[in-house]
Short mmCIF file of C-alpha atoms in Angstrom, two decimals:
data_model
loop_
_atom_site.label_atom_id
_atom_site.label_comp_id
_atom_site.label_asym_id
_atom_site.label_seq_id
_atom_site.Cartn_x
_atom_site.Cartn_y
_atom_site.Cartn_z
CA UNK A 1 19.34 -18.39 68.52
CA UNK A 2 15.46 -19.32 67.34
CA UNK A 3 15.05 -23.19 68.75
CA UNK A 4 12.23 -23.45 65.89
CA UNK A 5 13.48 -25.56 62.69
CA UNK A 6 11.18 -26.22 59.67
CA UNK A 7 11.07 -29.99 59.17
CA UNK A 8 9.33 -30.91 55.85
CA UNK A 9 7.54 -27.63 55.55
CA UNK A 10 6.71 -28.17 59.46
CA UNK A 11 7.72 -25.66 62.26
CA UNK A 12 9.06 -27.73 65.10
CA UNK A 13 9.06 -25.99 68.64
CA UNK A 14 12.54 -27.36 70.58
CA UNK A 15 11.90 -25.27 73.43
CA UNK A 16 9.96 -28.08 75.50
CA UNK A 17 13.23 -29.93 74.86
CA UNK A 18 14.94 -30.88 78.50
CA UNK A 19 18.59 -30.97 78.21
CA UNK A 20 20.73 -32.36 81.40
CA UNK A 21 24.15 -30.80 82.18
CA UNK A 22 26.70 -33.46 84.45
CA UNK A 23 29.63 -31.37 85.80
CA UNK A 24 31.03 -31.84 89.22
CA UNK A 25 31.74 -27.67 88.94
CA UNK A 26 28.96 -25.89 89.68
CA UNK A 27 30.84 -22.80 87.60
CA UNK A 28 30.85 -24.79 84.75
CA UNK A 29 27.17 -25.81 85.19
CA UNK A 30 26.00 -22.14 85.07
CA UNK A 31 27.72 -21.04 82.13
CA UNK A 32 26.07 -23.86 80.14
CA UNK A 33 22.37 -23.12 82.18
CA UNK A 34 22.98 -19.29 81.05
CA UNK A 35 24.07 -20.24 77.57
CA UNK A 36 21.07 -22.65 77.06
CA UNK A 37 18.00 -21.62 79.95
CA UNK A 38 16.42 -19.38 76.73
CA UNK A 39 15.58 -22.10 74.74
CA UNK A 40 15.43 -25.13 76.66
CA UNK A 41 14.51 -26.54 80.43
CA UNK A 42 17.80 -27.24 81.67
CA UNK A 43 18.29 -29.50 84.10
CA UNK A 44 21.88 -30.13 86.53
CA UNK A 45 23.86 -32.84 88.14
CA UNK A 46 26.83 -32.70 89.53
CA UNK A 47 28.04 -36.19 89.89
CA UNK A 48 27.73 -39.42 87.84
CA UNK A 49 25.62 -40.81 90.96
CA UNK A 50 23.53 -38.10 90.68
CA UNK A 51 23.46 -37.89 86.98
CA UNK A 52 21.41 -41.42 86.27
CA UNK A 53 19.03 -40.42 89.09
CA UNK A 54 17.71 -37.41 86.85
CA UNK A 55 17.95 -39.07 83.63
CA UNK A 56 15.97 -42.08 85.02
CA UNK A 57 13.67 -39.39 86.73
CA UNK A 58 13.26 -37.00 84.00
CA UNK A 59 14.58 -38.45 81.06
CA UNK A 60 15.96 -35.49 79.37
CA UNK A 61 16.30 -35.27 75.88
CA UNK A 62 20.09 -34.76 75.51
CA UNK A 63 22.76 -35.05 78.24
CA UNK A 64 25.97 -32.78 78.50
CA UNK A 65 28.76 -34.59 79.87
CA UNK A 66 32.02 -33.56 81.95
CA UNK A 67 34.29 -36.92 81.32
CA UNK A 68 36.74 -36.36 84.52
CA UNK A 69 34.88 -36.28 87.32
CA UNK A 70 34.94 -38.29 90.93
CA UNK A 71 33.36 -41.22 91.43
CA UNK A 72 31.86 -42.25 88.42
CA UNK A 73 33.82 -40.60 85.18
CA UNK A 74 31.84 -39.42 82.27
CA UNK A 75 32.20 -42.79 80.41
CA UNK A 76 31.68 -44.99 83.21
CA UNK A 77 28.16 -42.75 83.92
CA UNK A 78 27.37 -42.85 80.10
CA UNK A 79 27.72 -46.67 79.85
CA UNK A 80 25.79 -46.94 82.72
CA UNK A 81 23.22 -44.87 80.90
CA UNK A 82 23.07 -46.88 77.71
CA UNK A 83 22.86 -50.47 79.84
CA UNK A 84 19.61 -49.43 81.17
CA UNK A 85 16.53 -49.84 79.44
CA UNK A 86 14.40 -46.43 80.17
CA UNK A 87 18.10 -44.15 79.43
CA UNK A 88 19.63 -46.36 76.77
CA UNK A 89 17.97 -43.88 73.64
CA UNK A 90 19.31 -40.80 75.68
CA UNK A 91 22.28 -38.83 73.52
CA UNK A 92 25.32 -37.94 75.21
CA UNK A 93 27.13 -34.97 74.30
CA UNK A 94 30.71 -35.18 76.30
CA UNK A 95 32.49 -31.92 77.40
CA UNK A 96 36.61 -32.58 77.47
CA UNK A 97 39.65 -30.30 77.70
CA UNK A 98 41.66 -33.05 76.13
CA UNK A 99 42.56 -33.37 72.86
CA UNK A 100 43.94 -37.39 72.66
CA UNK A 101 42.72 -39.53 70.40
CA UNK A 102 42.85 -42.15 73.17
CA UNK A 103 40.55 -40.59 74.81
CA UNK A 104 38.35 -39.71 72.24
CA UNK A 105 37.86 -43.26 70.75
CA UNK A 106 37.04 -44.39 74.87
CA UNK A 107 33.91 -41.88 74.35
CA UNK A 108 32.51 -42.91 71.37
CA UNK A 109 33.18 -46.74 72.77
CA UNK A 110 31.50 -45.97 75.98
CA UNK A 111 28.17 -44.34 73.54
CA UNK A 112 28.79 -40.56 73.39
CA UNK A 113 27.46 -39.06 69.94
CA UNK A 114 29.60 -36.24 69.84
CA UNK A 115 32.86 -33.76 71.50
CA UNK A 116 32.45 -30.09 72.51
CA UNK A 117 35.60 -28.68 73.82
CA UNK A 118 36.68 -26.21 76.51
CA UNK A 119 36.80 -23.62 76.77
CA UNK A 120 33.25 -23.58 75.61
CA UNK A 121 32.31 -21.52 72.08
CA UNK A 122 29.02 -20.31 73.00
CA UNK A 123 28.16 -20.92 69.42
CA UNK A 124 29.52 -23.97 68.87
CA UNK A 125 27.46 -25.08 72.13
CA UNK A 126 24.72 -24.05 70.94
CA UNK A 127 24.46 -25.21 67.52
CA UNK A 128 25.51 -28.64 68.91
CA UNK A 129 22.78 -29.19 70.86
CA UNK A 130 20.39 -27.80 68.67
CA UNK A 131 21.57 -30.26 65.88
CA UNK A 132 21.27 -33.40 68.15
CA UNK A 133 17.83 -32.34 69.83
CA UNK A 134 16.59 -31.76 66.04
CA UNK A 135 18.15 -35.29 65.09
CA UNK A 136 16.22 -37.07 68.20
CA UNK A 137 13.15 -35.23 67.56
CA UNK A 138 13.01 -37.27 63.93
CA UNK A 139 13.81 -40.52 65.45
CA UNK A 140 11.17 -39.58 68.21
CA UNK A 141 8.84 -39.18 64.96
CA UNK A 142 9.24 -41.93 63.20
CA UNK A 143 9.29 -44.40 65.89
CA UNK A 144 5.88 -43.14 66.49
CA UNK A 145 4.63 -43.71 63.25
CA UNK A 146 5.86 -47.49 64.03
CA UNK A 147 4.75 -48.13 67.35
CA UNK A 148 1.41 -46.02 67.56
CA UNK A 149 -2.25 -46.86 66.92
CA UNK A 150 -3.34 -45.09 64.18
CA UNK A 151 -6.80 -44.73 65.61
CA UNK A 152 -6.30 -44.41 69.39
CA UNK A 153 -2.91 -42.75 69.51
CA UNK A 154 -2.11 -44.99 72.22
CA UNK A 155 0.70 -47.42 71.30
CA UNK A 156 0.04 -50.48 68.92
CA UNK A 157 1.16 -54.34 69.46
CA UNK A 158 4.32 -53.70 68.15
CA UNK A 159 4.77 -51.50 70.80
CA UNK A 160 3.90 -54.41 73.62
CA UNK A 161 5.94 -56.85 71.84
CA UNK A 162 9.11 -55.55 72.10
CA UNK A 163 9.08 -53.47 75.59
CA UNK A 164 6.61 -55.52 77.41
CA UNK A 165 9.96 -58.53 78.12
CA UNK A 166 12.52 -55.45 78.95
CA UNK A 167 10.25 -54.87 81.50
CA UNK A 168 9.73 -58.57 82.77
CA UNK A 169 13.14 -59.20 82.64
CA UNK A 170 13.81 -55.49 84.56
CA UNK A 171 11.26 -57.05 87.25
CA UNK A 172 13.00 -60.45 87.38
CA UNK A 173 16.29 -58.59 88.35
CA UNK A 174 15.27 -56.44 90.48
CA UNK A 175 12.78 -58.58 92.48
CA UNK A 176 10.35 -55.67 92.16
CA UNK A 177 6.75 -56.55 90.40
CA UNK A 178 5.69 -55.38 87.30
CA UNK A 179 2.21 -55.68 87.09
CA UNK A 180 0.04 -56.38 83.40
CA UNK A 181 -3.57 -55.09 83.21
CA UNK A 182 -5.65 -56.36 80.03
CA UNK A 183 -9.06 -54.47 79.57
CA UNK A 184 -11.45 -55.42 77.31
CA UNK A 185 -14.65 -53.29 76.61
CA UNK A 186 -17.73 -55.49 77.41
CA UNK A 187 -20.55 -56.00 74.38
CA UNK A 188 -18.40 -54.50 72.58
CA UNK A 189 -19.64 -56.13 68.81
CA UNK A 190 -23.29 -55.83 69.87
CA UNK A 191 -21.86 -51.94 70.42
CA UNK A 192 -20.77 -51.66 66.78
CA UNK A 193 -23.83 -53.68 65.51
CA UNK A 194 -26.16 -51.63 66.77
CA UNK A 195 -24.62 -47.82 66.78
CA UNK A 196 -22.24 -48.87 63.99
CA UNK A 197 -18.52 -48.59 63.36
CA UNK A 198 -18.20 -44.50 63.24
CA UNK A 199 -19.50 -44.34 67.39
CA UNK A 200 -18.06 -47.45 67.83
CA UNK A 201 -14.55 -45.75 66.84
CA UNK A 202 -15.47 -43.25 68.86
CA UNK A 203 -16.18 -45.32 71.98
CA UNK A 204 -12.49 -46.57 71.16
CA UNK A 205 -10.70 -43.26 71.32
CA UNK A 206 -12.37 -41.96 74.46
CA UNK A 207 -11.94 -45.03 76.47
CA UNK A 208 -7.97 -44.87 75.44
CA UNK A 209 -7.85 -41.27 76.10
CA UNK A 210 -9.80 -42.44 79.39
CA UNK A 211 -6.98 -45.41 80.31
CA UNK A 212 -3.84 -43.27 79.81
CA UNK A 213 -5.31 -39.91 82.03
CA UNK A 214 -6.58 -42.44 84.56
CA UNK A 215 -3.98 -45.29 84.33
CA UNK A 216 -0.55 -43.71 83.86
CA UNK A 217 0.94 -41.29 86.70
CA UNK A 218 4.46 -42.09 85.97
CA UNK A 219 6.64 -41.80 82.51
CA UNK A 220 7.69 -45.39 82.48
CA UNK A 221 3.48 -46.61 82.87
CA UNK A 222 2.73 -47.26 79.00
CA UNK A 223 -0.89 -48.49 77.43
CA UNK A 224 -0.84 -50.68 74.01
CA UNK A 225 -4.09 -51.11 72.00
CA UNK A 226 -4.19 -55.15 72.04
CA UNK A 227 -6.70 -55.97 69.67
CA UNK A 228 -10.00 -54.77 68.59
CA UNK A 229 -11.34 -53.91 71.44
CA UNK A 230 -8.72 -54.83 74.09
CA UNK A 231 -6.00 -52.82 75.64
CA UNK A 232 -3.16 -53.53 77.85
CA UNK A 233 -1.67 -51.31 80.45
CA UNK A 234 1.88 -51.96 81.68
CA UNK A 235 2.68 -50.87 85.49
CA UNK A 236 6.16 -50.92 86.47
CA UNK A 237 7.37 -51.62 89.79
CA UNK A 238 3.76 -52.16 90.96
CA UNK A 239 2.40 -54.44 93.28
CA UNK A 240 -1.17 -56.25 93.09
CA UNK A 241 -2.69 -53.89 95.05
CA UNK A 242 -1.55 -50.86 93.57
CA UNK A 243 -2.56 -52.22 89.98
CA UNK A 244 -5.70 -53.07 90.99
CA UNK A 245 -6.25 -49.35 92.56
CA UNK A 246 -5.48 -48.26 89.21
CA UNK A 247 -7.63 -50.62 87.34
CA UNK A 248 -10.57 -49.98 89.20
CA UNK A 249 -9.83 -46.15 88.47
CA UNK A 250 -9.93 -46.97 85.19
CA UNK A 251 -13.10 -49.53 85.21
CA UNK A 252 -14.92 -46.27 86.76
CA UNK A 253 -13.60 -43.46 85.14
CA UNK A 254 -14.97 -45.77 81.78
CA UNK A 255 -18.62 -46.43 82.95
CA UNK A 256 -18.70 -42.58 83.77
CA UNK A 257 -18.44 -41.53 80.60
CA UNK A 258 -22.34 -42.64 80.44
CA UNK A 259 -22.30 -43.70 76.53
CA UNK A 260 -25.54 -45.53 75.88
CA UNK A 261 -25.14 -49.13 74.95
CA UNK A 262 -28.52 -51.11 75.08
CA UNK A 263 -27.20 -54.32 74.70
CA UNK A 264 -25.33 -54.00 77.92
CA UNK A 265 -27.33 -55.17 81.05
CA UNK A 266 -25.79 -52.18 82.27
CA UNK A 267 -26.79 -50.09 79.56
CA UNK A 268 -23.64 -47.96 78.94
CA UNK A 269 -20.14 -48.99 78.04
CA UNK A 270 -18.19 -50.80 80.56
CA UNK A 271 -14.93 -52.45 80.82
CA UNK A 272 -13.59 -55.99 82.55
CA UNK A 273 -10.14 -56.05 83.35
CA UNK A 274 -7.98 -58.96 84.55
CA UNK A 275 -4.50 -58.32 86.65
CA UNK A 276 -1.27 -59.89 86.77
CA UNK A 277 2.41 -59.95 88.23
CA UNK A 278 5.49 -60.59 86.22
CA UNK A 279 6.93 -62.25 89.40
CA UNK A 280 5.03 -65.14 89.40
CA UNK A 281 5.93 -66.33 85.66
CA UNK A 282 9.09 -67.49 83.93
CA UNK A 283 10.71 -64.57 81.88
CA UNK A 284 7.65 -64.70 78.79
CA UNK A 285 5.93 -62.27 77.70
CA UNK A 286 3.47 -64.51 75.88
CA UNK A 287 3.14 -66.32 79.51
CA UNK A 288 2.44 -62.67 81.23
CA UNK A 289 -0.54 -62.34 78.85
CA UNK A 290 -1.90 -65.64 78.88
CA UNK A 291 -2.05 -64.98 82.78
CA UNK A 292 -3.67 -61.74 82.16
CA UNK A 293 -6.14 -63.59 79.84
CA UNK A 294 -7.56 -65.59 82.32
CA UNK A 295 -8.29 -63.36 84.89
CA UNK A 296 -10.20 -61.32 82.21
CA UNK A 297 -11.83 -64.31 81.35
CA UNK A 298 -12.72 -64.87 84.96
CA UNK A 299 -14.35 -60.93 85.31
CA UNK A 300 -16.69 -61.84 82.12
CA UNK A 301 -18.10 -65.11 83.33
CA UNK A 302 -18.44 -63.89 86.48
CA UNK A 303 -21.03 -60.64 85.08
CA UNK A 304 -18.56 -58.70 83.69
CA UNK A 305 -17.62 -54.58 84.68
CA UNK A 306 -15.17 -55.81 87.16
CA UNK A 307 -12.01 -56.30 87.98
CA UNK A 308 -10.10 -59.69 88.80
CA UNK A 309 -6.64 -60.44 89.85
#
């Protein structure tokens, strides 16, 4: 089975799709793996437990089920799943040799999307997951035309505004920092006013390209464009000192880019970037930034490309 689809006119390629298979028997696991390995990465767990350690590690694209198994059941793991903030949007396929409408109703309750029975129909399997990965890769597509900067690609204030207080709240909780960078590119309008707004676009796409290579080494790091000429990177469960390692990666990745600004004492583009926790405030978002604000504010009046926190 081809796991290309035409979308609109548009070939879509499913086979970087990563689908997770939960079965606490390892037989079962590799008829599924063997059914499935051709078109997609397939990835295995064999318990509950185990199951929301992957999908919070690899966040798969679809997850294939077993409902009885020890420990945590199928339901209890898939609630689990759609309580947490970086699995919730996961789909759950369940697997069940039982036919009970009981039973049935408990899975879509507990978040499933959908039933395949066993014994397994290799087509039916197949033609399953293929529907579902083909449904999530539209949602996928049009939440990036809402949440994405049409210039920079990176995400937009939308974006910030509604994951920025999952993740201060997922801080609070957990009593693990999440730490707020806010960069702003220095001279920026004397940028524009002398090389105009075509470089000056430019300068914003490579310096957003620049923050997310040198910024974000894990899947739940995100950067938002903030305003103009401001971004904001978001570093879960990271302390001071690793957000400032990463902002003055990013302050010096920036000024090595070399692009000529002559109404920079420095004389190329540079970046000032102010740092701060989630701990330390109540559970605001607009707080967080304000925070962030000022120690930006302190790196420009104290000369600007630096870093403050």
């Amino acid at each position: 089975m081809s796991s290309t689809e035409l979308i609109g006119g548009r070939s879509v390629d499913l086979t970087k799709a990563t689908v997770l298979v939960v079965d606490d028997q390892p037989v079962n696991i590799q008829v599924i793996y063997a059914l499935l390995c051709e078109d997609y990465t397939v990835l295995a767990a064999t318990s509950g437990e185990e199951a929301l350690s992957v999908a919070r590690e690899a966040r798969p694209d679809l997850i294939l089920m077993d409902i009885v198994m020890p420990g945590l059941s199928g339901m209890e793991t898939c609630q689990k799943l759609k309580s947490q903030d970086d699995t919730s949007e996961i789909p759950v396929i369940f697997i069940t040799a039982s036919y009970s409408s009981e039973e049935e109703n408990e899975c879509w309750m507990s978040g499933g999307i959908d039933f395949i029975s066993k014994p397994i129909n290799p087509m039916t399997l197949k033609n399953r997951v293929k529907a579902h990965l083909m449904l999530k890769y539209q949602k996928d597509t049009l939440l990036e035309m809402v949440y994405l900067d049409g210039l920079t690609g990176v995400f937009n204030r939308r974006y910030l505004d509604e994951h920025l207080i999952k993740h201060i709240h997922l801080s609070k909780r957990s009593k693990r920092e999440t730490c707020v960078l806010l960069i702003d590119i220095d001279f920026f309008k004397q940028f524009n006013d002398r090389y105009g707004h075509v470089q000056g676009d430019d300068a914003l796409k490579q310096v957003a390209l620049l923050v997310k290579s040198k910024g974000l080494k894990r899947i739940t790091d995100f950067v938002v464009r903030y305003g103009g000429e401001e971004f904001v990177v978001v570093l879960p469960e990271t302390n001071i000192s690793g957000a400032k390692q990463v902002a003055e990666r990013i302050r010096a990745a920036i000024q090595t880019l070399n692009l000529e600004h002559l109404d920079s004492p420095f004389g190329e583009l540079t970046v000032s970037i102010g740092i701060t926790g989630c701990l330390s405030y109540d559970v605001d978002d607009s707080a967080v930034l304000e925070a962030a604000d000022q120690k930006l504010y302190q790196a420009k009046v104290s000369g600007r490309n630096k870093v403050c926190f």
